């Protein structure tokens, strides 16, 4: 263990620099947040992730945000265990009928003000699963979505840029 | 249990030659179906999946001793057939799922409850013609006794995890029963594949379980190649193997870290997560996608490895080998970690054998099965590796099997880079025609099985995929019994079953 810690000292940090917020996201958010709850987040985001039926590819990349390379906590972004503690629901997957109620309840349990970010192509338009008897539709068919982050799956950097845009827009 | 003499598939398939894909195909009458099911229960062969196609109920049976795999079909026009689950418990969930999706009627199935259909789809699954739908309320199995209480968890969990429901019945801190309820991620993939062309179906197959996207694409490609007689160039075979081992490496390393995290040794988690990130970045630089999604295609691979890519992989392996050994060293030297993992969540070897539990779950409980070794497919026939194995069946054993597999994956990739010759990366597409193909691929989690049938236009007339999780989820229920609630996350992580792969 000591050698691991020692090596960490010698090698220096693994983190990347802060990326620029995604500009397309900024404009989508500017619209979404125009009159809503500006300056409420204090430049931090508590995120509750909800898998509404994804293939788990999106989860892998969301997980990666916490690794030492992206280390999102340094930007005030934190994943929380309960929707009661969350500002943002980060939702993935086409919403399956079997998950619909759980998603709605999670949203209801999240205190105002709250934002919904739909991550991945599936969350945006059901991706390859469009047209299935088992899927309700994209996240926007069930909840009001403030920001879409496309990609299959979106890379951690894309997700990070989107979330940073959310912080910028809401504290502008 | 009903009484029927138990027979072995070898008795039926013996002497006959298997199809090009290595699977025997046998049509049976009802009596033989009973006897084969009884043969599974008697341990003569393993059950590897069940599906319904062309008015016949079909199952995959295989025997590692006989090195034999057979697809057995029983005509069942109306969907009524004798249940396998009433002989052999591992079939029960498969049959419940088939009943939801196809309206099949397994006579004698001991569990009347639906499995994937939670009663909320606006209409029944398209292939389910009976129109019968389950009620919305699901009855969990009961547990009675003084002082018992229930803890419902999910489908939305505390972490960044897939959806599923766990119903714990506990006595104080001790779990007396865990019952899983799955199906939340059901996306109707089999129905979406029906009528789809090969390209679209390949994209769907790659998205059955994102963490195993390479393995699923690999299995899909091989099944299509078997159906159409599509030759795969040698270079593509090695590139497939390299991608498959990179995927295994990334997942195993990540999960080793995650298990340590659940035992509160966060520094190992950070180390492993960093290593995984590096593997994903190299995968992207070599093959254009961090998870290598859609990189394996029928006929070969969609992207070639550039000479710089080869160097990057060699570098990565060197780095991984060194860093990962440092992690393992800490694990082995930390009594506080072992204290959590040793003797926690034991899967008995007999149970792993009965369920033919694949991957590290089986191999940690004495089941010597790895598709790469038992039913080798290209390129593994040309490579050398030792199958990992333990017999303790606890969290520690599952972790150590993965540790050994990380080591062997590194070695396998090195062998493949050595053998990689120049040449085309995709075979010429053959004329489309009707056909059938099956494939079994060892994903990081265990054996993935795909069976498909093409119509004369080369569109999918039937598609079935069986994730290894089908036979691992039930092991988790058994493993956690008698453990404390606080050890569940640790135990669950050591399984890391797929929800999406199971729910489809
Ligand atoms: S967007 Fe892609 S990675 Fe994400 S859930 Fe959908 S298929 Fe999976």
XYZ file of C-alpha atoms and ligand atoms in Angstrom:
684
model
C 0.000 0.000 0.000
C 2.792 2.401 0.930
C 4.501 1.831 -2.392
C 1.271 2.613 -4.221
C 0.915 5.881 -2.350
C 4.555 6.700 -2.890
C 4.255 6.096 -6.602
C 1.243 8.369 -6.714
C 3.442 11.126 -5.297
C 6.185 10.589 -7.837
C 3.979 10.165 -10.869
C 1.853 13.191 -10.250
C -1.842 13.496 -10.894
C -3.648 11.704 -13.702
C -6.350 14.306 -14.119
C -7.014 16.140 -17.334
C -7.564 19.888 -17.492
C -11.016 21.312 -17.228
C -12.688 21.073 -20.633
C -14.714 23.940 -22.084
C -18.439 23.501 -21.533
C -20.150 22.175 -24.632
C -21.402 25.142 -26.645
C -24.359 23.343 -28.190
C -25.414 22.363 -24.689
C -25.023 25.910 -23.495
C -27.480 27.159 -26.064
C -29.948 24.339 -25.408
C -29.732 25.147 -21.726
C -29.976 28.869 -22.179
C -33.385 28.200 -23.657
C -34.373 25.667 -21.049
C -33.243 27.694 -18.079
C -34.161 31.147 -19.298
C -36.483 31.958 -16.453
C -35.947 29.029 -14.229
C -34.012 28.963 -11.038
C -30.926 30.788 -12.112
C -28.216 31.102 -9.525
C -29.650 28.339 -7.456
C -26.952 25.755 -7.801
C -24.068 27.760 -6.434
C -21.811 26.132 -9.011
C -22.298 22.633 -7.750
C -24.437 19.757 -8.908
C -25.716 16.783 -6.984
C -26.637 14.097 -9.475
C -28.860 11.091 -9.121
C -28.278 8.687 -12.003
C -31.249 6.660 -13.221
C -30.919 3.829 -15.690
C -34.335 3.717 -17.305
C -33.518 0.704 -19.445
C -30.098 1.285 -21.001
C -27.751 -1.378 -22.320
C -25.353 -0.312 -19.523
C -22.881 1.210 -21.992
C -23.919 4.697 -20.877
C -23.485 3.695 -17.214
C -19.921 2.638 -17.901
C -19.054 6.052 -19.244
C -20.888 7.860 -16.473
C -18.943 5.756 -14.003
C -15.755 6.808 -15.709
C -16.456 10.415 -14.691
C -15.430 9.430 -11.183
C -12.113 7.911 -12.208
C -8.868 9.767 -11.511
C -8.672 11.107 -15.064
C -11.953 13.043 -15.098
C -12.418 13.307 -11.327
C -15.620 15.300 -11.565
C -15.869 16.108 -7.891
C -13.278 18.815 -8.397
C -15.922 20.704 -10.416
C -18.496 20.381 -7.679
C -20.233 17.525 -9.451
C -21.195 14.739 -7.122
C -23.216 11.576 -7.576
C -25.630 11.053 -4.724
C -27.441 7.966 -3.544
C -30.905 9.419 -3.132
C -33.072 11.584 -5.366
C -33.888 13.536 -2.207
C -30.349 14.889 -2.270
C -30.250 15.581 -5.987
C -30.421 18.673 -8.174
C -30.168 16.703 -11.368
C -31.499 13.409 -12.619
C -29.108 11.990 -15.164
C -31.206 9.508 -17.094
C -30.017 6.877 -19.583
C -31.673 4.416 -21.901
C -34.905 4.321 -23.786
C -37.486 4.431 -21.030
C -38.864 0.915 -20.829
C -42.461 0.412 -19.773
C -41.151 -1.680 -16.914
C -39.074 1.278 -15.643
C -41.505 4.063 -16.297
C -43.122 4.157 -12.896
C -39.804 3.980 -11.058
C -38.491 6.875 -13.145
C -41.566 8.987 -12.463
C -41.330 8.250 -8.758
C -37.668 9.134 -8.671
C -38.477 12.442 -10.339
C -41.282 13.082 -7.882
C -38.896 12.384 -5.006
C -36.389 14.952 -6.254
C -36.890 18.354 -4.624
C -37.360 21.523 -6.680
C -35.501 23.088 -8.346
C -34.507 20.118 -10.415
C -33.114 19.430 -13.840
C -33.225 16.402 -16.072
C -30.304 15.473 -18.270
C -30.836 12.703 -20.818
C -27.558 10.980 -21.607
C -27.033 8.850 -24.707
C -28.778 8.342 -28.007
C -31.312 6.027 -26.432
C -32.339 8.650 -23.907
C -32.636 11.159 -26.752
C -34.571 9.162 -29.345
C -34.563 5.504 -28.220
C -31.556 4.791 -30.469
C -31.642 1.315 -31.972
C -34.528 0.372 -29.700
C -37.012 2.791 -31.269
C -40.316 1.159 -32.103
C -40.206 -1.596 -29.514
C -43.378 -2.721 -27.751
C -41.369 -2.655 -24.526
C -40.200 0.985 -24.700
C -42.312 4.027 -23.808
C -40.036 6.364 -25.738
C -37.150 8.714 -25.084
C -36.774 10.312 -21.677
C -38.649 13.397 -22.898
C -41.746 11.219 -23.354
C -41.873 10.793 -19.588
C -40.084 13.766 -18.001
C -39.294 17.346 -19.040
C -35.693 17.205 -20.280
C -33.375 20.203 -19.909
C -30.344 18.841 -21.688
C -29.562 16.030 -24.104
C -26.075 14.596 -24.361
C -25.925 12.472 -27.530
C -23.597 9.576 -28.218
C -23.703 5.811 -28.076
C -22.484 5.960 -25.460
C -21.446 9.594 -24.967
C -17.804 9.683 -23.906
C -17.035 10.885 -20.382
C -15.642 14.119 -21.763
C -18.918 14.816 -23.591
C -20.922 14.136 -20.454
C -18.609 16.354 -18.446
C -18.876 19.207 -20.948
C -22.647 18.941 -20.847
C -22.743 19.013 -17.049
C -20.352 21.961 -16.925
C -22.621 23.773 -19.350
C -25.487 23.135 -16.963
C -23.529 24.676 -14.087
C -22.542 27.676 -16.214
C -26.009 28.269 -17.553
C -27.712 27.981 -14.208
C -25.316 30.295 -12.419
C -25.003 32.830 -15.251
C -40.541 -34.191 -9.985
C -41.916 -36.406 -12.703
C -40.346 -39.749 -13.341
C -38.541 -40.272 -16.623
C -35.330 -42.158 -17.298
C -32.384 -39.809 -17.705
C -30.547 -39.900 -21.018
C -27.430 -38.220 -22.353
C -27.326 -36.141 -25.507
C -24.356 -38.232 -26.605
C -26.742 -41.179 -26.946
C -28.742 -39.217 -29.485
C -25.991 -37.342 -31.265
C -23.295 -40.008 -31.076
C -21.784 -40.895 -34.426
C -23.507 -38.054 -36.270
C -21.575 -35.023 -37.441
C -22.267 -31.605 -36.021
C -23.123 -28.579 -38.173
C -20.429 -26.194 -39.410
C -20.961 -24.129 -36.279
C -20.193 -27.122 -34.050
C -23.762 -27.722 -32.906
C -25.692 -30.936 -33.484
C -29.329 -30.439 -34.412
C -31.745 -33.050 -33.195
C -35.507 -33.252 -33.495
C -37.089 -35.254 -30.731
C -40.461 -36.604 -29.686
C -42.039 -35.769 -26.378
C -40.729 -38.832 -24.589
C -37.125 -38.083 -25.455
C -37.631 -34.461 -24.420
C -38.672 -35.676 -20.969
C -35.669 -37.979 -20.811
C -33.232 -35.280 -21.831
C -34.647 -32.936 -19.196
C -34.239 -35.696 -16.634
C -30.701 -36.153 -17.974
C -29.973 -32.490 -17.179
C -31.238 -33.016 -13.649
C -29.067 -36.111 -13.332
C -26.033 -34.081 -14.356
C -25.467 -35.833 -17.696
C -25.550 -32.541 -19.594
C -25.950 -28.841 -19.046
C -28.803 -26.657 -20.161
C -27.528 -23.656 -22.110
C -30.675 -21.865 -23.230
C -34.250 -22.234 -24.492
C -36.154 -20.491 -27.264
C -39.193 -20.868 -29.463
C -38.978 -20.803 -33.243
C -40.919 -22.239 -36.183
C -43.520 -23.827 -33.970
C -40.919 -25.740 -31.996
C -39.578 -25.358 -28.501
C -35.824 -25.694 -28.631
C -33.048 -25.994 -26.109
C -29.289 -25.973 -26.102
C -27.744 -28.922 -24.290
C -24.038 -29.369 -23.884
C -21.575 -31.587 -22.170
C -18.073 -30.472 -21.357
C -16.843 -34.042 -20.858
C -18.182 -35.239 -24.198
C -17.248 -31.931 -25.846
C -20.640 -31.974 -27.461
C -23.288 -29.327 -28.052
C -26.738 -30.041 -29.378
C -29.773 -27.975 -30.254
C -32.786 -30.115 -29.480
C -36.177 -29.251 -30.937
C -39.627 -30.502 -30.048
C -42.577 -29.623 -32.295
C -45.085 -27.598 -30.279
C -47.353 -25.781 -32.747
C -49.727 -24.511 -30.113
C -46.872 -23.686 -27.737
C -47.808 -26.437 -25.298
C -44.873 -28.639 -24.299
C -43.606 -30.533 -21.255
C -41.756 -28.221 -18.881
C -38.033 -28.734 -18.439
C -38.099 -26.687 -15.257
C -40.129 -29.299 -13.432
C -37.114 -31.599 -13.742
C -34.306 -29.113 -13.796
C -34.625 -25.866 -11.828
C -32.255 -23.786 -14.018
C -34.914 -23.869 -16.765
C -37.603 -22.230 -14.648
C -36.800 -18.578 -15.351
C -36.128 -19.326 -19.021
C -39.552 -20.918 -19.333
C -41.267 -18.112 -17.462
C -39.658 -15.605 -19.837
C -40.626 -17.606 -22.922
C -44.191 -17.790 -21.691
C -44.273 -13.989 -21.406
C -42.793 -13.394 -24.842
C -44.185 -16.254 -26.926
C -47.225 -17.416 -25.032
C -45.740 -20.895 -24.714
C -47.353 -23.182 -22.181
C -44.845 -25.329 -20.278
C -46.861 -28.140 -18.743
C -45.916 -28.702 -15.146
C -43.756 -25.590 -14.702
C -43.672 -25.105 -10.939
C -43.842 -21.279 -11.023
C -46.946 -19.630 -12.443
C -45.638 -16.064 -12.166
C -44.599 -13.924 -15.120
C -40.952 -12.933 -15.373
C -40.217 -10.264 -17.986
C -43.778 -9.028 -18.448
C -44.615 -6.838 -15.455
C -48.140 -6.314 -16.718
C -47.523 -2.738 -17.876
C -46.770 -3.129 -21.582
C -49.632 -1.516 -23.506
C -49.892 -4.653 -25.588
C -48.498 -8.148 -25.290
C -45.187 -8.998 -26.956
C -45.788 -9.348 -30.717
C -45.061 -13.064 -30.768
C -47.377 -13.704 -27.835
C -50.641 -14.469 -29.579
C -52.715 -15.730 -26.679
C -53.294 -12.222 -25.348
C -53.043 -13.482 -21.768
C -51.374 -10.893 -19.555
C -50.057 -11.090 -16.023
C -51.424 -9.025 -13.162
C -49.417 -5.989 -12.083
C -48.920 -7.109 -8.549
C -46.124 -9.599 -8.184
C -46.187 -12.073 -5.389
C -42.831 -12.559 -3.785
C -42.065 -15.873 -2.159
C -42.892 -15.835 1.496
C -40.604 -16.337 4.433
C -42.173 -16.772 7.814
C -40.743 -16.739 11.263
C -40.301 -14.682 14.378
C -38.594 -11.343 13.952
C -38.226 -11.515 10.183
C -38.424 -8.277 8.266
C -38.258 -7.406 4.605
C -35.975 -4.918 2.882
C -37.076 -3.987 -0.624
C -34.303 -2.506 -2.785
C -34.619 -1.132 -6.298
C -35.291 -0.997 -9.180
C -33.490 2.345 -8.739
C -30.352 1.619 -6.732
C -28.084 3.897 -4.757
C -25.166 3.788 -7.163
C -24.754 4.131 -10.892
C -26.187 0.696 -11.584
C -28.687 -0.976 -13.813
C -32.269 -1.454 -12.660
C -33.491 -4.509 -10.788
C -35.355 -5.287 -7.604
C -34.040 -7.219 -4.645
C -36.346 -8.378 -1.892
C -34.393 -9.298 1.201
C -35.912 -11.088 4.118
C -33.648 -10.635 7.100
C -33.456 -11.737 10.663
C -31.641 -8.865 12.310
C -28.602 -8.409 10.087
C -28.659 -11.893 8.629
C -30.276 -12.476 5.262
C -32.518 -15.504 5.284
C -33.769 -15.055 1.753
C -33.044 -12.911 -1.239
C -35.473 -12.927 -4.101
C -34.608 -11.113 -7.307
C -37.116 -9.551 -9.586
C -35.747 -8.621 -12.993
C -37.030 -7.525 -16.378
C -36.925 -3.746 -15.807
C -34.486 -3.256 -18.674
C -36.488 -5.401 -21.096
C -36.314 -3.680 -24.465
C -37.793 -6.358 -26.713
C -34.567 -6.936 -28.636
C -35.578 -10.307 -30.069
C -38.735 -8.805 -31.528
C -36.804 -5.809 -32.910
C -34.435 -8.206 -34.665
C -37.243 -10.067 -36.344
C -37.324 -9.016 -39.990
C -34.242 -6.805 -39.573
C -31.398 -6.984 -42.065
C -28.028 -8.238 -40.894
C -26.517 -4.779 -40.330
C -29.346 -3.600 -38.142
C -29.483 -6.824 -36.189
C -25.712 -6.569 -35.635
C -26.164 -3.124 -34.099
C -28.901 -4.427 -31.837
C -26.812 -7.421 -30.786
C -23.945 -5.077 -29.920
C -26.274 -3.273 -27.525
C -27.618 -6.220 -25.553
C -25.130 -5.550 -22.751
C -22.770 -2.636 -23.293
C -20.003 -4.009 -21.107
C -19.903 -7.113 -23.321
C -20.500 -5.423 -26.639
C -17.421 -7.007 -28.239
C -18.393 -10.490 -27.091
C -21.976 -10.069 -28.315
C -20.868 -8.769 -31.705
C -18.415 -11.647 -31.873
C -21.154 -14.210 -31.173
C -23.556 -12.553 -33.598
C -20.939 -12.444 -36.344
C -20.045 -16.098 -35.911
C -23.676 -17.170 -35.983
C -24.255 -15.202 -39.215
C -21.051 -16.576 -40.716
C -22.215 -20.100 -39.915
C -25.616 -19.441 -41.474
C -24.215 -18.020 -44.704
C -20.875 -19.803 -44.972
C -19.046 -16.462 -44.762
C -15.264 -16.937 -44.582
C -13.286 -14.776 -42.141
C -9.695 -13.775 -42.964
C -6.992 -14.811 -40.512
C -6.038 -11.243 -39.612
C -9.622 -10.433 -38.681
C -9.759 -13.484 -36.425
C -6.783 -12.248 -34.438
C -8.107 -8.704 -34.285
C -11.357 -10.088 -32.885
C -9.440 -11.990 -30.281
C -7.464 -8.890 -29.331
C -10.630 -6.837 -28.931
C -12.317 -9.569 -26.911
C -9.349 -9.802 -24.547
C -9.117 -6.014 -24.195
C -12.774 -6.003 -23.190
C -12.167 -8.768 -20.660
C -9.161 -6.907 -19.293
C -11.042 -3.641 -18.864
C -13.986 -5.292 -17.106
C -11.988 -7.591 -14.850
C -9.617 -4.857 -13.719
C -12.478 -2.482 -13.105
C -14.434 -5.019 -11.075
C -11.443 -6.038 -8.976
C -11.167 -2.368 -8.018
C -14.884 -2.080 -7.395
C -14.889 -5.117 -5.092
C -12.032 -3.572 -3.091
C -14.008 -0.339 -2.985
C -16.951 -2.149 -1.421
C -14.524 -3.441 1.171
C -13.482 0.174 1.811
C -10.040 0.124 0.189
C -10.621 3.084 -2.053
C -7.089 3.506 -3.308
C -7.230 0.208 -5.188
C -10.472 1.267 -6.767
C -8.893 4.459 -8.027
C -5.894 2.553 -9.370
C -8.054 0.055 -11.195
C -10.453 2.662 -12.548
C -7.465 4.545 -13.920
C -6.121 1.403 -15.580
C -9.493 0.718 -17.111
C -9.606 4.258 -18.465
C -6.228 3.736 -20.074
C -7.412 0.521 -21.720
C -10.478 2.313 -23.079
C -8.387 5.151 -24.433
C -6.053 2.747 -26.219
C -9.068 0.849 -27.554
C -10.392 4.078 -28.963
C -7.096 5.048 -30.534
C -6.746 1.593 -32.096
C -10.297 0.765 -33.079
C -12.160 4.078 -32.992
C -14.514 3.426 -30.072
C -13.802 3.210 -26.351
C -15.957 0.112 -25.881
C -15.165 -1.130 -29.413
C -18.866 -1.131 -30.208
C -19.733 -2.337 -33.733
C -16.060 -3.101 -34.413
C -16.660 -6.824 -34.949
C -18.944 -7.367 -37.940
C -20.069 -10.464 -39.832
C -17.217 -11.502 -42.098
C -14.473 -9.895 -40.031
C -13.866 -6.571 -38.333
C -14.755 -3.017 -39.362
C -11.437 -1.361 -38.514
C -7.837 -2.389 -38.947
C -5.062 -2.051 -36.416
C -2.430 0.427 -37.568
C 1.262 -0.240 -36.783
C 1.206 2.579 -34.173
C -1.826 0.893 -32.625
C 0.139 -2.268 -32.144
C 2.828 -0.322 -30.324
C 0.213 1.368 -28.153
C -1.251 -1.981 -27.154
C 2.173 -3.413 -26.322
C 2.898 -0.394 -24.155
C -0.468 -0.667 -22.475
C 0.051 -4.324 -21.645
C 3.400 -3.620 -20.089
C 1.937 -0.833 -18.007
C -1.145 -2.869 -17.011
C 0.841 -5.918 -16.018
C 3.027 -3.866 -13.703
C 0.320 -1.709 -12.177
C -2.126 -4.532 -11.756
C 0.408 -6.714 -9.960
C 0.911 -3.859 -7.521
C -2.828 -3.837 -6.862
C -2.892 -7.602 -6.377
C 0.042 -7.338 -4.019
C -1.864 -4.914 -1.804
C -4.950 -7.114 -1.926
C -3.020 -10.164 -0.856
C -1.235 -8.327 1.942
C -4.266 -6.619 3.432
C -5.974 -8.697 6.120
C -8.791 -6.157 6.366
C -9.691 -6.890 2.743
C -9.443 -10.634 3.054
C -11.522 -10.417 6.166
C -14.378 -9.162 4.031
C -13.914 -11.405 1.000
C -12.874 -14.803 2.334
C -15.848 -17.075 3.183
C -18.298 -14.368 2.092
C -21.039 -15.299 -0.370
C -20.210 -18.919 -1.007
C -21.578 -20.681 -4.091
C -21.404 -24.426 -3.552
C -19.749 -26.349 -6.413
C -22.765 -28.637 -6.770
C -25.037 -25.662 -7.352
C -22.675 -24.039 -9.854
C -22.543 -27.348 -11.711
C -26.319 -27.789 -11.673
C -26.913 -24.321 -13.121
C -23.914 -24.553 -15.469
C -22.923 -21.173 -14.074
C -20.466 -19.690 -16.528
C -17.496 -17.395 -16.215
C -15.750 -16.605 -12.949
C -18.877 -17.543 -10.973
C -18.590 -21.158 -12.115
C -14.813 -21.279 -12.267
C -14.513 -20.012 -8.688
C -16.741 -22.899 -7.594
C -14.869 -25.724 -9.243
C -16.667 -25.743 -12.595
C -13.974 -26.188 -15.197
C -15.653 -24.524 -18.099
C -14.371 -21.771 -20.342
C -15.714 -21.725 -23.884
C -12.285 -20.679 -25.136
C -10.849 -23.941 -23.852
C -13.748 -26.406 -24.060
C -15.291 -25.350 -27.368
C -12.471 -23.281 -28.870
C -13.325 -20.916 -31.696
C -10.992 -18.848 -33.837
C -8.486 -17.595 -32.861
C -8.290 -19.475 -29.541
C -7.478 -22.832 -31.142
C -4.083 -21.372 -32.021
C -3.341 -19.870 -28.626
C -2.108 -21.250 -25.347
C -3.640 -20.397 -22.021
C -4.469 -22.027 -18.712
C -8.048 -21.979 -17.545
C -8.335 -20.174 -14.243
C -10.037 -21.999 -11.426
C -10.708 -22.098 -7.681
C -13.033 -24.213 -5.622
C -13.843 -22.131 -2.541
C -16.696 -20.325 -4.277
C -16.477 -17.174 -2.140
C -15.934 -13.525 -3.058
C -12.195 -14.019 -2.745
C -12.239 -16.976 -5.154
C -14.239 -15.055 -7.739
C -11.827 -12.156 -7.413
C -8.769 -14.364 -7.710
C -10.145 -16.084 -10.810
C -10.413 -12.651 -12.377
C -6.896 -11.821 -11.294
C -5.642 -14.937 -13.068
C -7.693 -14.076 -16.115
C -6.236 -10.596 -16.283
C -2.819 -12.211 -16.410
C -3.848 -14.670 -19.087
C -5.583 -11.999 -21.190
C -2.387 -9.968 -21.221
C -0.505 -13.026 -22.366
C -3.123 -13.921 -24.972
C -3.025 -10.461 -26.523
C 0.759 -10.682 -26.715
C 0.495 -14.045 -28.478
C -2.015 -12.636 -30.938
C 0.080 -9.566 -31.715
C 2.924 -11.951 -32.434
C 0.820 -14.050 -34.807
C -0.893 -11.120 -36.518
C -0.079 -11.215 -40.201
C -0.951 -8.763 -42.908
C -4.052 -9.310 -44.963
C -7.681 -8.347 -45.463
C -9.887 -7.711 -42.439
C -13.212 -8.752 -43.884
C -14.177 -11.690 -46.075
C -16.247 -11.082 -49.220
C -19.945 -11.160 -48.435
C -21.617 -14.312 -49.757
C -24.995 -14.295 -51.482
C -27.839 -13.926 -49.027
C -29.827 -17.078 -48.427
C -31.873 -18.854 -45.820
C -29.898 -20.528 -43.082
C -29.396 -21.092 -39.412
C -26.404 -20.521 -37.183
C -25.399 -20.610 -33.544
C -22.337 -19.477 -31.626
C -20.997 -19.560 -28.108
C -18.433 -16.962 -27.076
C -16.675 -16.481 -23.761
C -17.386 -12.898 -22.735
C -15.749 -11.506 -19.610
C -18.769 -12.611 -17.597
C -19.073 -16.079 -19.088
C -20.481 -17.905 -22.077
C -22.752 -15.903 -24.347
C -24.923 -17.925 -26.696
C -26.643 -16.700 -29.846
C -28.867 -18.657 -32.172
C -30.421 -17.148 -35.272
C -32.204 -18.058 -38.466
C -32.230 -16.120 -41.733
C -34.988 -16.085 -44.317
C -34.194 -16.370 -48.006
C -33.615 -12.615 -48.291
C -31.013 -12.776 -45.561
C -33.243 -11.069 -43.015
C -33.515 -12.357 -39.485
C -36.442 -14.708 -39.109
C -35.453 -15.580 -35.560
C -32.931 -14.267 -33.065
C -32.165 -15.466 -29.594
C -29.367 -14.429 -27.264
C -28.714 -15.900 -23.841
C -26.556 -13.932 -21.451
C -24.418 -15.822 -18.916
C -26.286 -13.912 -16.206
C -29.338 -16.152 -16.622
C -27.461 -18.898 -14.805
C -25.568 -16.591 -12.424
C -28.361 -14.474 -10.956
C -29.845 -17.535 -9.205
C -26.383 -18.257 -7.720
C -26.378 -14.814 -6.120
C -29.634 -15.599 -4.327
C -28.067 -18.742 -2.932
C -24.710 -17.164 -2.120
C -26.082 -14.371 0.003
C -28.184 -16.578 2.270
C -26.821 -16.486 5.801
C -24.620 -13.462 5.085
C -25.173 -10.055 6.592
C -27.032 -7.358 4.673
C -23.925 -5.150 4.685
C -22.031 -7.745 2.654
C -24.542 -7.744 -0.166
C -22.929 -4.975 -2.250
C -19.572 -6.700 -2.012
C -21.046 -10.040 -2.930
C -23.121 -8.578 -5.735
C -20.056 -6.868 -7.178
C -18.155 -10.126 -7.172
C -20.874 -11.507 -9.472
C -21.540 -8.364 -11.484
C -24.402 -9.972 -13.364
C -25.865 -8.098 -16.290
C -29.383 -6.718 -16.005
C -29.735 -5.581 -19.585
C -28.159 -8.753 -20.953
C -30.606 -10.801 -18.953
C -33.682 -8.644 -19.583
C -32.973 -8.108 -23.321
S -27.010 5.147 -26.076
Fe -25.838 3.365 -26.738
S -24.599 2.918 -24.938
Fe -26.236 4.220 -24.219
S -27.863 2.854 -23.548
Fe -28.249 3.330 -25.700
S -27.310 1.677 -26.832
Fe -26.431 1.644 -24.789
